[in-house]
Coordinates of C-alpha atoms and ligand atoms in Angstrom, one line a residue:
M1 CA 16.3 77.6 24.8
P2 CA 14.6 80.5 26.7
R3 CA 13.3 83.5 24.7
L4 CA 15.5 86.6 24.6
V5 CA 13.8 90.0 25.4
V6 CA 15.9 93.0 24.4
V7 CA 15.0 96.4 25.8
S8 CA 16.5 99.6 24.7
N9 CA 15.4 103.2 24.3
R10 CA 15.4 103.0 20.4
L11 CA 15.0 100.1 18.2
A12 CA 16.5 99.6 14.7
D13 CA 14.8 97.5 12.1
P14 CA 17.2 94.4 12.1
R15 CA 16.3 93.6 8.4
K16 CA 17.9 96.7 7.1
S17 CA 21.7 96.9 6.6
A18 CA 21.6 100.6 7.5
A19 CA 20.7 99.4 11.0
G20 CA 24.3 98.7 11.8
G21 CA 26.3 95.9 13.3
L22 CA 24.8 96.1 16.8
A23 CA 21.2 95.9 15.6
V24 CA 22.2 93.0 13.2
A25 CA 24.0 91.2 15.9
L26 CA 21.1 91.6 18.3
A27 CA 18.6 90.6 15.6
E28 CA 20.7 87.4 15.2
V29 CA 20.3 86.2 18.6
L30 CA 16.7 87.4 18.8
N31 CA 16.0 85.4 15.6
E32 CA 17.5 82.2 17.2
T33 CA 14.9 82.3 20.0
G34 CA 12.0 84.1 18.2
G35 CA 12.7 87.0 20.6
L36 CA 11.1 90.3 21.5
W37 CA 12.6 93.8 21.2
F38 CA 10.9 96.5 23.2
G39 CA 11.5 100.2 23.5
W40 CA 10.3 103.8 22.6
S41 CA 8.7 104.3 19.2
G42 CA 10.4 107.6 18.7
R43 CA 7.0 109.2 18.7
T44 CA 5.7 111.8 21.2
V45 CA 1.9 112.2 21.5
E46 CA -0.3 114.9 23.0
P47 CA -2.2 113.8 26.1
N48 CA -5.5 113.5 24.4
E49 CA -3.9 111.4 21.7
G50 CA -1.9 108.8 23.5
G51 CA -3.3 109.1 27.1
R52 CA -1.9 111.0 30.0
G53 CA 1.5 110.4 31.7
G54 CA 3.2 108.6 28.9
E55 CA 0.7 105.8 28.9
G56 CA 1.2 105.6 25.2
R57 CA -0.1 103.2 22.7
L58 CA 1.9 100.0 21.8
H59 CA 2.9 99.3 18.3
T60 CA 3.7 95.7 17.3
Q61 CA 5.7 94.8 14.1
H62 CA 7.2 91.4 13.1
A63 CA 10.6 91.1 11.4
G64 CA 10.8 87.3 10.6
P65 CA 10.5 85.5 14.0
V66 CA 11.3 88.7 16.0
T67 CA 8.6 90.8 17.4
L68 CA 9.2 94.5 17.7
V69 CA 7.1 96.3 20.2
T70 CA 7.4 100.0 20.8
V71 CA 5.5 102.5 23.0
D72 CA 4.8 106.3 22.5
L73 CA 5.7 108.8 25.1
S74 CA 3.8 112.0 26.0
R75 CA 5.6 115.2 25.2
E76 CA 6.0 115.9 29.0
D77 CA 7.6 112.5 29.5
H78 CA 9.8 112.9 26.5
D79 CA 11.0 116.2 27.8
S80 CA 11.9 115.0 31.3
F81 CA 12.8 111.4 30.7
Y82 CA 14.7 111.7 27.4
A83 CA 15.9 115.3 26.9
G84 CA 16.0 116.1 30.7
Y85 CA 17.3 113.3 32.7
S86 CA 18.8 110.9 30.2
N87 CA 20.6 113.4 28.0
G88 CA 20.7 116.4 30.3
V89 CA 21.9 114.6 33.5
L90 CA 23.3 111.2 32.9
W91 CA 24.9 111.7 29.5
P92 CA 27.0 114.6 30.6
V93 CA 27.8 113.3 34.0
F94 CA 28.8 109.9 32.8
H95 CA 31.1 111.6 30.3
Y96 CA 32.6 113.6 33.1
R97 CA 31.0 116.9 32.2
L98 CA 29.5 118.1 35.4
D99 CA 29.6 121.6 33.9
L100 CA 27.0 120.7 31.3
A101 CA 24.6 118.8 33.6
D102 CA 21.2 120.4 34.3
F103 CA 20.1 119.0 37.6
D104 CA 16.4 120.0 37.4
A105 CA 14.6 118.2 40.1
G106 CA 11.6 117.5 38.0
Y107 CA 13.6 115.4 35.5
I108 CA 14.1 112.5 37.8
T109 CA 10.4 112.1 38.4
G110 CA 9.8 111.8 34.6
Y111 CA 12.7 109.4 34.3
R112 CA 11.2 107.2 37.0
R113 CA 7.7 107.5 35.6
V114 CA 8.7 106.4 32.0
N115 CA 10.7 103.5 33.5
Q116 CA 7.7 102.4 35.5
M117 CA 5.5 102.6 32.4
F118 CA 8.0 100.6 30.5
A119 CA 7.9 98.1 33.2
R120 CA 4.1 97.8 33.2
K121 CA 3.9 97.5 29.4
L122 CA 6.7 95.0 29.2
K123 CA 5.4 92.7 32.1
A124 CA 2.2 92.1 30.2
L125 CA 4.4 90.7 27.2
L126 CA 6.7 88.5 29.4
R127 CA 6.9 84.7 29.8
D128 CA 8.2 83.3 33.0
D129 CA 11.3 81.8 31.5
D130 CA 12.3 84.9 29.3
I131 CA 15.9 86.2 29.6
I132 CA 15.8 90.0 29.6
W133 CA 18.7 92.2 28.3
V134 CA 18.3 95.9 29.1
H135 CA 20.5 98.5 27.2
D136 CA 21.9 101.8 28.3
Y137 CA 21.6 104.7 30.6
H138 CA 17.9 105.6 29.8
L139 CA 16.7 102.4 31.6
I140 CA 18.9 101.9 34.6
P141 CA 15.9 101.4 37.0
L142 CA 13.9 99.2 34.7
A143 CA 14.8 95.9 36.4
A144 CA 14.0 97.4 39.8
E145 CA 10.6 98.5 38.5
L146 CA 10.0 95.1 37.0
R147 CA 11.0 93.4 40.3
A148 CA 8.4 95.6 42.0
L149 CA 5.9 94.1 39.7
D150 CA 7.0 90.7 40.8
C151 CA 9.0 89.8 37.7
H152 CA 11.5 87.0 38.6
Q153 CA 13.2 86.6 35.2
R154 CA 16.9 86.7 34.6
I155 CA 17.7 90.4 33.8
G156 CA 21.0 91.8 32.6
F157 CA 22.0 95.4 31.9
F158 CA 24.7 96.7 29.6
L159 CA 26.0 100.3 29.9
H160 CA 27.1 101.6 26.5
I161 CA 28.6 104.8 27.8
P162 CA 31.4 105.2 30.4
L163 CA 30.8 105.0 34.1
P164 CA 32.7 107.8 36.0
P165 CA 34.5 107.5 39.3
S166 CA 32.5 107.7 42.4
L167 CA 33.2 111.3 43.2
I168 CA 31.9 112.4 39.9
L169 CA 28.9 110.1 40.1
A170 CA 28.1 111.5 43.6
A171 CA 27.4 114.9 42.1
I172 CA 24.0 113.5 40.8
P173 CA 21.3 114.2 43.2
G174 CA 19.8 110.7 43.8
H175 CA 22.9 108.9 42.7
D176 CA 22.4 106.4 45.5
W177 CA 18.9 105.7 44.2
L178 CA 20.3 105.1 40.7
M179 CA 23.1 102.9 41.7
R180 CA 20.9 100.9 44.1
A181 CA 18.7 100.2 41.2
L182 CA 21.4 98.4 39.4
F183 CA 21.3 95.7 42.1
A184 CA 17.9 94.6 40.8
Y185 CA 19.9 93.1 37.8
D186 CA 21.5 89.7 37.8
L187 CA 24.3 90.9 35.6
V188 CA 25.7 94.4 34.9
G189 CA 28.1 94.9 32.0
F190 CA 30.5 97.7 31.2
Q191 CA 32.4 98.6 28.1
S192 CA 35.9 98.6 29.8
K193 CA 37.9 97.5 32.8
A194 CA 38.1 101.1 33.9
D195 CA 34.3 101.5 34.0
L196 CA 34.1 98.3 36.0
L197 CA 36.6 99.6 38.5
H198 CA 34.6 102.7 38.9
F199 CA 31.5 100.6 39.6
T200 CA 33.2 98.4 42.2
G201 CA 34.9 101.5 43.8
Y202 CA 31.4 103.1 44.1
V203 CA 29.6 100.3 45.5
E204 CA 32.3 99.5 48.1
A205 CA 32.6 103.0 49.2
E206 CA 29.1 104.3 49.0
A207 CA 26.9 101.1 49.3
H208 CA 29.1 99.0 51.6
A209 CA 28.9 96.2 49.0
H210 CA 31.1 93.3 49.6
S211 CA 32.9 91.2 47.0
M212 CA 31.8 87.5 46.9
G213 CA 34.6 86.7 44.4
E214 CA 34.6 86.0 40.7
G215 CA 32.8 89.4 39.8
R216 CA 30.0 88.9 42.3
W217 CA 28.9 91.8 44.6
R218 CA 26.4 91.8 47.4
A219 CA 24.5 94.8 48.6
F220 CA 20.9 95.8 49.5
N221 CA 20.1 92.2 50.1
R222 CA 20.9 91.3 46.5
T223 CA 23.7 89.8 44.6
L224 CA 24.8 90.7 41.2
Q225 CA 27.5 89.7 38.8
A226 CA 29.5 92.6 37.2
G227 CA 31.9 92.4 34.3
S228 CA 33.4 94.2 31.4
F229 CA 32.3 93.3 27.8
P230 CA 33.8 95.5 25.3
I231 CA 31.5 95.8 22.4
G232 CA 32.8 95.0 18.9
I233 CA 31.8 95.3 15.3
D234 CA 30.7 92.7 12.8
V235 CA 34.1 92.7 11.1
E236 CA 33.0 90.4 8.3
E237 CA 29.8 92.5 7.6
F238 CA 31.9 95.6 7.4
E239 CA 34.5 94.0 5.2
S240 CA 31.8 93.0 2.8
L241 CA 30.3 96.5 2.9
T242 CA 33.7 97.7 1.9
R243 CA 33.7 95.3 -1.2
A244 CA 30.0 96.1 -2.1
P245 CA 29.3 98.3 -5.1
E246 CA 28.4 101.4 -3.0
G247 CA 31.6 101.0 -0.8
R248 CA 33.8 100.6 -3.9
E249 CA 32.1 103.4 -5.8
M250 CA 32.7 105.8 -2.8
F251 CA 36.4 104.7 -2.5
E252 CA 37.0 105.3 -6.1
R253 CA 35.3 108.6 -6.2
M254 CA 37.3 109.8 -3.1
R255 CA 40.6 108.5 -4.6
R256 CA 39.9 110.3 -7.8
E257 CA 38.8 113.5 -6.2
Y258 CA 41.7 113.6 -3.7
S259 CA 44.5 111.9 -5.9
R260 CA 47.1 114.6 -5.0
R261 CA 46.0 114.9 -1.4
N262 CA 46.4 112.9 1.9
L263 CA 42.9 112.4 3.3
L264 CA 42.2 112.4 7.1
V265 CA 38.7 111.4 8.2
G266 CA 36.5 112.0 11.3
V267 CA 33.2 110.5 11.6
D268 CA 31.1 111.4 14.7
R269 CA 27.7 112.3 16.0
L270 CA 28.0 116.0 16.8
D271 CA 28.4 115.6 20.5
Y272 CA 30.6 117.4 23.0
S273 CA 32.1 114.2 24.3
K274 CA 33.6 113.6 20.8
G275 CA 36.3 116.3 21.2
L276 CA 35.6 118.0 17.9
P277 CA 36.9 121.4 18.6
Q278 CA 40.1 120.0 20.2
R279 CA 40.5 117.9 17.2
M280 CA 40.3 121.0 14.8
K281 CA 42.8 122.8 17.0
A282 CA 45.2 119.9 16.8
F283 CA 44.8 119.8 13.0
R284 CA 45.4 123.5 12.8
E285 CA 48.4 123.1 15.0
M286 CA 49.7 120.3 12.7
L287 CA 49.5 122.7 9.7
E288 CA 51.2 125.3 11.6
R289 CA 54.1 123.1 12.8
Y290 CA 54.6 121.0 9.7
P291 CA 54.1 123.2 6.6
E292 CA 54.9 120.2 4.4
H293 CA 51.4 119.0 4.9
R294 CA 49.8 122.3 3.6
S295 CA 48.2 122.0 0.2
S296 CA 48.0 118.3 0.8
A297 CA 46.5 117.1 4.1
T298 CA 42.7 117.4 3.9
L299 CA 40.4 116.5 6.8
I300 CA 36.9 115.3 5.9
Q301 CA 34.9 115.8 9.2
I302 CA 31.4 114.3 9.2
A303 CA 29.4 115.3 12.2
S304 CA 25.9 114.1 12.1
P305 CA 23.1 116.1 13.8
S306 CA 22.3 114.7 17.2
R307 CA 19.9 115.7 20.1
E308 CA 19.4 119.2 18.7
D309 CA 16.7 119.8 21.4
V310 CA 19.5 119.8 24.1
S311 CA 21.1 123.2 24.5
A312 CA 24.7 122.1 25.0
Y313 CA 24.5 120.8 21.4
S314 CA 23.9 124.1 19.7
D315 CA 27.0 125.6 21.4
I316 CA 29.3 122.8 20.1
L317 CA 27.9 123.3 16.6
H318 CA 28.6 126.9 16.6
E319 CA 32.2 126.4 18.0
L320 CA 32.9 123.8 15.3
E321 CA 31.7 125.8 12.5
T322 CA 33.8 128.8 13.6
L323 CA 36.9 126.7 13.9
C324 CA 36.5 125.0 10.5
G325 CA 35.8 128.5 8.9
S326 CA 38.9 130.0 10.4
I327 CA 41.2 127.1 9.5
N328 CA 40.0 127.3 5.9
G329 CA 40.3 131.1 5.9
N330 CA 43.8 131.1 7.3
F331 CA 45.4 128.2 5.5
G332 CA 43.2 127.4 2.5
E333 CA 44.4 128.1 -1.1
L334 CA 42.4 128.5 -4.2
D335 CA 42.8 124.9 -5.0
W336 CA 43.0 123.4 -1.5
M337 CA 40.6 123.4 1.4
P338 CA 42.1 122.0 4.6
V339 CA 38.8 121.0 6.2
R340 CA 35.6 119.8 4.7
Y341 CA 33.0 119.8 7.3
I342 CA 29.7 117.9 6.7
H343 CA 26.9 118.3 9.2
R344 CA 24.8 115.3 7.8
T345 CA 24.6 111.6 8.4
V346 CA 26.4 109.6 5.7
A347 CA 24.8 106.3 4.7
R348 CA 26.4 103.4 6.4
T349 CA 27.0 101.7 3.0
R350 CA 29.3 104.6 1.9
L351 CA 31.4 104.9 5.1
P352 CA 33.7 102.0 4.3
G353 CA 34.7 103.6 1.0
L354 CA 35.4 106.9 2.6
Y355 CA 37.5 105.1 5.4
R356 CA 39.5 103.1 2.9
A357 CA 40.4 106.2 0.9
S358 CA 41.7 107.9 4.0
R359 CA 45.3 107.8 5.2
V360 CA 44.5 108.7 8.7
A361 CA 41.3 108.5 10.9
L362 CA 41.1 110.9 13.9
V363 CA 39.0 109.3 16.6
T364 CA 39.7 111.7 19.4
P365 CA 36.8 111.8 21.9
L366 CA 37.3 113.5 25.3
R367 CA 35.4 110.4 26.8
D368 CA 33.7 107.5 25.0
G369 CA 32.2 104.3 26.2
M370 CA 33.9 102.4 23.3
N371 CA 33.7 104.2 19.9
L372 CA 32.9 101.8 17.0
V373 CA 34.1 104.3 14.3
A374 CA 37.7 103.3 15.3
K375 CA 37.0 99.6 14.8
E376 CA 35.1 100.3 11.5
F377 CA 37.9 102.3 10.1
L378 CA 40.3 99.4 10.7
A379 CA 38.0 96.8 9.2
A380 CA 37.7 98.9 6.0
Q381 CA 41.4 99.3 5.3
D382 CA 43.5 97.5 2.6
P383 CA 45.9 95.3 4.7
A384 CA 48.6 95.9 2.1
D385 CA 48.4 99.7 2.4
P386 CA 46.4 100.5 5.5
G387 CA 45.6 103.8 7.0
V388 CA 46.6 104.9 10.5
L389 CA 44.3 105.2 13.5
V390 CA 44.9 108.2 15.8
L391 CA 42.9 107.3 18.8
S392 CA 42.1 109.0 22.1
R393 CA 43.3 107.3 25.2
F394 CA 39.9 108.3 26.7
A395 CA 37.9 106.2 24.4
G396 CA 37.0 102.7 25.8
A397 CA 38.5 101.3 22.6
A398 CA 41.9 102.5 23.7
E399 CA 42.0 99.6 26.3
Q400 CA 42.0 97.1 23.4
L401 CA 43.6 99.0 20.6
R402 CA 47.1 99.5 21.9
D403 CA 48.6 99.5 18.5
A404 CA 46.8 102.7 17.5
L405 CA 48.6 106.0 17.8
L406 CA 47.2 106.8 21.3
V407 CA 46.8 110.6 22.0
N408 CA 45.5 112.9 24.8
P409 CA 43.0 115.1 23.0
Y410 CA 43.3 117.8 25.5
D411 CA 47.0 118.1 24.5
V412 CA 46.8 120.0 21.2
E413 CA 50.5 119.9 20.5
G414 CA 50.9 116.3 21.3
T415 CA 48.0 115.4 19.0
A416 CA 49.2 117.5 16.3
N417 CA 52.6 115.6 16.5
A418 CA 50.7 112.3 16.4
I419 CA 48.8 113.4 13.3
H420 CA 52.2 114.4 11.5
L421 CA 53.7 110.9 12.6
A422 CA 50.5 109.2 11.1
L423 CA 50.8 111.1 7.8
Q424 CA 54.4 110.0 7.5
M425 CA 54.3 106.5 8.7
P426 CA 56.1 104.1 6.6
V427 CA 54.1 101.3 5.0
E428 CA 55.8 98.5 6.9
E429 CA 54.8 100.0 10.3
R430 CA 51.3 100.7 9.1
R431 CA 50.9 97.0 8.0
N432 CA 52.2 95.6 11.3
R433 CA 50.1 98.0 13.4
H434 CA 47.0 97.2 11.4
A435 CA 47.5 93.4 11.5
A436 CA 47.9 93.5 15.3
L437 CA 44.7 95.7 15.6
M438 CA 42.7 93.5 13.3
S439 CA 43.5 90.5 15.3
V440 CA 42.0 92.1 18.3
I441 CA 38.8 93.4 16.7
R442 CA 38.3 90.0 15.0
E443 CA 38.6 88.1 18.2
Y444 CA 36.5 90.5 20.2
D445 CA 33.7 91.2 17.5
V446 CA 30.1 91.9 18.1
H447 CA 29.2 88.2 18.1
W448 CA 31.8 87.6 20.9
W449 CA 30.2 90.5 22.8
C450 CA 26.6 89.1 22.5
D451 CA 27.6 85.6 23.3
S452 CA 29.8 86.4 26.3
F453 CA 27.3 88.7 27.9
L454 CA 24.4 86.3 27.3
D455 CA 26.5 83.2 28.6
A456 CA 27.5 85.3 31.6
L457 CA 23.8 86.2 32.2
V458 CA 22.7 82.6 31.9
Q459 CA 25.4 81.5 34.4
A460 CA 24.8 84.3 36.9
Q461 CA 23.7 82.6 40.0
P462 CA 20.0 83.2 40.6
E463 CA 18.9 85.0 43.6
E464 CA 17.9 82.6 46.4
T465 CA 14.0 82.4 46.3
G466 CA 12.3 84.2 49.2
T467 CA 14.7 87.2 49.0
P468 CA 12.6 90.2 49.2
W469 CA 13.0 92.3 46.0
L470 CA 14.6 95.6 46.4
R471 CA 12.2 98.4 46.5
L472 CA 13.2 101.8 45.2
Ligands
ADQ1 P1 27.8 106.6 19.8 O1 28.1 107.7 20.7 O2 26.7 106.9 18.8 O3 27.4 105.3 20.5 P2 30.0 105.3 18.1 O4 30.4 104.1 18.8 O5 31.2 106.1 17.6 O6 29.1 106.3 19.0 O7 29.0 105.1 16.8 C1 28.1 104.2 16.8 C2 27.7 103.9 15.3 O8 27.2 105.2 14.7 C3 28.8 103.5 14.5 O9 28.4 102.3 13.7 C4 29.2 104.6 13.6 O10 29.5 104.2 12.2 C5 27.8 105.3 13.4 N1 28.1 106.9 13.2 C6 28.7 107.6 14.0 N2 28.8 108.9 13.5 C7 28.2 108.7 12.3 C8 27.9 109.7 11.2 N3 28.2 111.0 11.3 N4 27.3 109.3 10.0 C9 27.1 108.0 10.0 N5 27.2 107.1 10.9 C10 27.7 107.4 12.1 C11 27.4 104.8 22.0 C12 28.5 105.1 22.8 C13 29.8 104.6 22.2 C14 29.7 103.1 21.9 C15 28.4 102.8 21.2 C16 28.1 101.3 21.1 O11 28.6 106.5 23.0 O12 31.0 104.8 23.0 O13 30.8 102.6 21.2 O14 27.4 103.4 21.8 O15 28.1 100.7 22.4

């Protein structure tokens, strides 16, 4: 069996349960083949420390049969590649937020330089028959840079975030370069059918690609396979975290503390794509319209700090704090706070207890590749008395989770009504919806995701030898 090489911007230690289902699932397939995981170390170094132009040092660690290799970035490369192009251009545009994109021409040079450096460092570690799986928007041109160095291995790419329609993509200066780079992969995977449609729409209209049937597309003298592979969670692992002492202790504490209340929960990175201000407004509207929930409905909103060096993030933090303060000021009682807002990361082992103690989860992003919190909430429920998932129709997860209460997060009144419905839903309906949703997340779990992507990558028809590699 060929060795698997995973490349992602950040690595997680697959031995730690805090690493999460994705890291654990990747570790499983890496373990089977004694694989290699390559990415950024998370460290930035000064030029005299790590060398100029991102030529950082490599760090090697072993986790059982898996080798983890990471590389340092120079401060300048971090600023243009990571904060600049990845999180200042690609993240907002791919989440349909052209208004928040910062198209500084220098960023793309840094993005390209880091991808070239990754390719050079990685090439030295590769074997001829490796299978390479590249993750996410930080590394779109990596395969093209590897091909330029004469790497002929099978390479697949998975985009964890949404792909917008071509008119939005076309707002990125150099979008044609970026999309052409995808054709250096043998397989390109998306979270949803909608993302896949946006991809095929773009390549047909802008790159004159033609379909060769069965998900194969030809352009730029290259053929690739494209498909949708909705990412799942490790349902069994999450269920066992729910039963574990920390999960149970959290559940009991929450139940005790909020015995006279109906808990609602939101768990997100503090990111403008997650629709947090709109969620707060909908919760406020629900309290306004349905006074029977006052003194009872309590929303715990965990918003973990994220990318604080990108300016759009401090605006969202300020807006959220103001909204929470005004809801508590206007509706709160001496013995009831409508919103508990926590600007911290909660340990993964405690989340299941919090989810299980909650009657309703609010997962209402304005745009999201998938959203795993929605699936984790479902897996943590008691099937006999489950909570209700209120889910944005703009999360990738909505394509699969049709039995959730689907909402348009921009529609504050509509979302408020759905929250009211969720709080009132009879147990019979809650059970039926939960059972239907569980069967979907069990069938399409993270193991299905890994296996189906890797099977498709192995089966993607290799490019005929002699075809000149695409040059960027
Ligand atoms: P994220 O935008 O980070 O991921 P999401 O899928 O919601 O979003 O969460 C990923 C993981 O982080 C989950 O396991 C979740 O429990 C955890 N998490 C989120 N907020 C947390 C908090 N405040 N405290 C503790 N843990 C928290 C990107 C894409 C998503 C896609 C994933 C996976 O943006 O759309 O689902 O990758 O592909």
